[in-house]
Protein backbone atom coordinates (compact mmCIF):
# COMPACT_ATOMS: atom_id res chain seq x y z
CA MET A 1 14.01 -2.15 29.92
CA THR A 2 15.96 -0.73 26.18
CA ASN A 3 14.03 3.10 25.91
CA TYR A 4 13.42 2.79 21.90
CA ALA A 5 12.67 6.95 21.66
CA ALA A 6 11.48 6.64 17.53
CA ASP A 7 8.52 4.22 18.79
CA ALA A 8 6.41 7.68 19.54
CA SER A 9 7.39 9.24 15.94
CA VAL A 10 6.66 6.47 14.28
CA LEU A 11 3.84 4.94 16.33
CA SER A 12 2.25 8.70 15.38
CA GLU A 13 2.47 8.64 11.99
CA ILE A 14 1.90 4.34 11.58
CA ALA A 15 -1.92 5.39 12.79
CA THR A 16 -2.35 6.78 9.82
CA LEU A 17 -1.55 3.52 7.82
CA ARG A 18 -3.84 1.58 9.91
CA GLU A 19 -6.77 3.67 9.04
CA ALA A 20 -5.63 3.76 5.38
CA LEU A 21 -5.29 0.12 4.62
CA PRO A 22 -8.67 -1.30 4.77
CA ALA A 23 -9.76 1.25 2.21
CA TRP A 24 -6.45 0.46 0.20
CA ILE A 25 -7.01 -3.32 0.20
CA ILE A 26 -10.41 -2.87 -1.12
CA SER A 27 -9.16 -0.55 -3.83
CA THR A 28 -6.82 -2.68 -4.72
CA VAL A 29 -9.48 -5.79 -5.15
CA GLU A 30 -11.62 -3.65 -7.42
CA LEU A 31 -8.73 -2.90 -9.30
CA VAL A 32 -8.33 -6.66 -9.80
CA GLU A 33 -11.73 -7.46 -10.68
CA LEU A 34 -11.98 -4.43 -13.28
CA ALA A 35 -8.98 -5.45 -15.12
CA GLU A 36 -10.21 -8.64 -15.25
CA ASN A 37 -13.28 -7.43 -16.39
CA ALA A 38 -12.23 -4.83 -19.13
CA GLU A 39 -10.08 -7.86 -20.40
CA ARG A 40 -12.88 -10.04 -20.96
CA ALA A 41 -14.89 -6.98 -22.53
CA ALA A 42 -11.92 -6.15 -24.58
CA ARG A 43 -13.00 -2.21 -23.21
CA ALA A 44 -10.78 1.17 -22.55
CA VAL A 45 -11.14 1.78 -18.49
CA ASN A 46 -12.77 5.30 -18.00
CA PRO A 47 -9.91 8.01 -16.98
CA GLN A 48 -11.10 8.93 -14.11
CA THR A 49 -10.87 5.14 -13.08
CA ALA A 50 -7.16 4.72 -14.51
CA ASP A 51 -6.23 8.24 -11.97
CA ARG A 52 -7.62 6.99 -8.48
CA SER A 53 -6.08 3.65 -9.78
CA ARG A 54 -2.52 5.17 -10.15
CA MET A 55 -2.93 7.50 -7.06
CA LEU A 56 -3.77 4.07 -5.41
CA ILE A 57 -0.21 2.80 -6.92
CA VAL A 58 1.93 5.77 -6.20
CA GLU A 59 0.23 5.94 -2.72
CA VAL A 60 1.01 2.58 -1.52
CA ALA A 61 4.67 2.56 -2.93
CA GLU A 62 5.42 5.27 -0.42
CA TRP A 63 4.00 4.34 2.31
CA GLN A 64 6.34 0.69 1.37
CA GLN A 65 9.10 3.47 1.42
CA ARG A 66 8.37 4.89 4.73
CA LEU A 67 8.18 1.57 6.24
CA LYS A 68 11.03 0.33 4.94
CA ASP A 69 13.28 2.89 6.04
CA TRP A 70 10.86 2.81 9.14
CA GLN A 71 12.34 -0.65 9.79
CA THR A 72 15.85 0.64 9.53
CA GLN A 73 15.31 3.00 13.12
CA ASP A 74 16.27 1.37 16.54
CA LEU A 75 12.06 0.26 17.14
CA SER A 76 11.21 -2.44 19.66
CA PRO A 77 10.32 -5.47 19.11
CA ARG A 78 6.57 -5.39 18.92
CA LEU A 79 6.60 -2.80 16.45
CA MET A 80 9.28 -4.29 14.40
CA ALA A 81 6.89 -7.42 14.45
CA GLU A 82 3.75 -4.99 13.00
CA LEU A 83 6.22 -3.01 10.44
CA ARG A 84 7.10 -6.69 8.76
CA ILE A 85 3.04 -7.55 8.97
CA LEU A 86 2.27 -4.24 7.46
CA LYS A 87 4.54 -4.23 4.94
CA ALA A 88 3.91 -7.55 3.72
CA THR A 89 0.50 -7.04 3.52
CA LEU A 90 1.12 -4.07 1.20
CA ASP A 91 3.73 -5.48 -0.54
CA ALA A 92 1.05 -8.41 -2.12
CA SER A 93 -1.66 -5.53 -2.22
CA MET A 94 1.37 -3.66 -4.55
CA ASP A 95 1.64 -6.28 -6.35
CA GLU A 96 -1.72 -7.45 -7.25
CA ALA A 97 -2.51 -3.44 -8.33
CA ASN A 98 0.80 -3.75 -10.70
CA ALA A 99 -0.21 -6.60 -12.47
CA ALA A 100 -3.81 -5.15 -12.49
CA ALA A 101 -2.17 -1.45 -13.80
CA SER A 102 -0.34 -3.95 -16.12
CA LYS A 103 -3.11 -5.48 -17.61
CA LEU A 104 -5.00 -2.65 -17.75
CA VAL A 105 -1.90 -0.17 -19.25
CA LEU A 106 -2.26 2.02 -16.68
CA PHE A 107 1.47 3.17 -16.89
CA ALA A 108 2.23 3.15 -21.26
């Protein structure tokens, strides 16, 4: 049986991602809804909300990069499958968040 030494370090960090993921998804959905509502109402976004949205996008982008980096390591097939699933989830979330951020002109 192959020993995947890198699994231990990745697993300890991935626990943080597993815990944060549901909140990020909810925040992304709320950002998309905010973008749609602001566009319809032709209103500017609250500065604190804009800051939180920008922080969400930056944090998710950092985790996307970590996942990409981990996928280059010699990890167990089970962990590689989990990384692919998590990365796909974050990629979809980031696509939605970036589209909403564009509508709200958060990164001008």
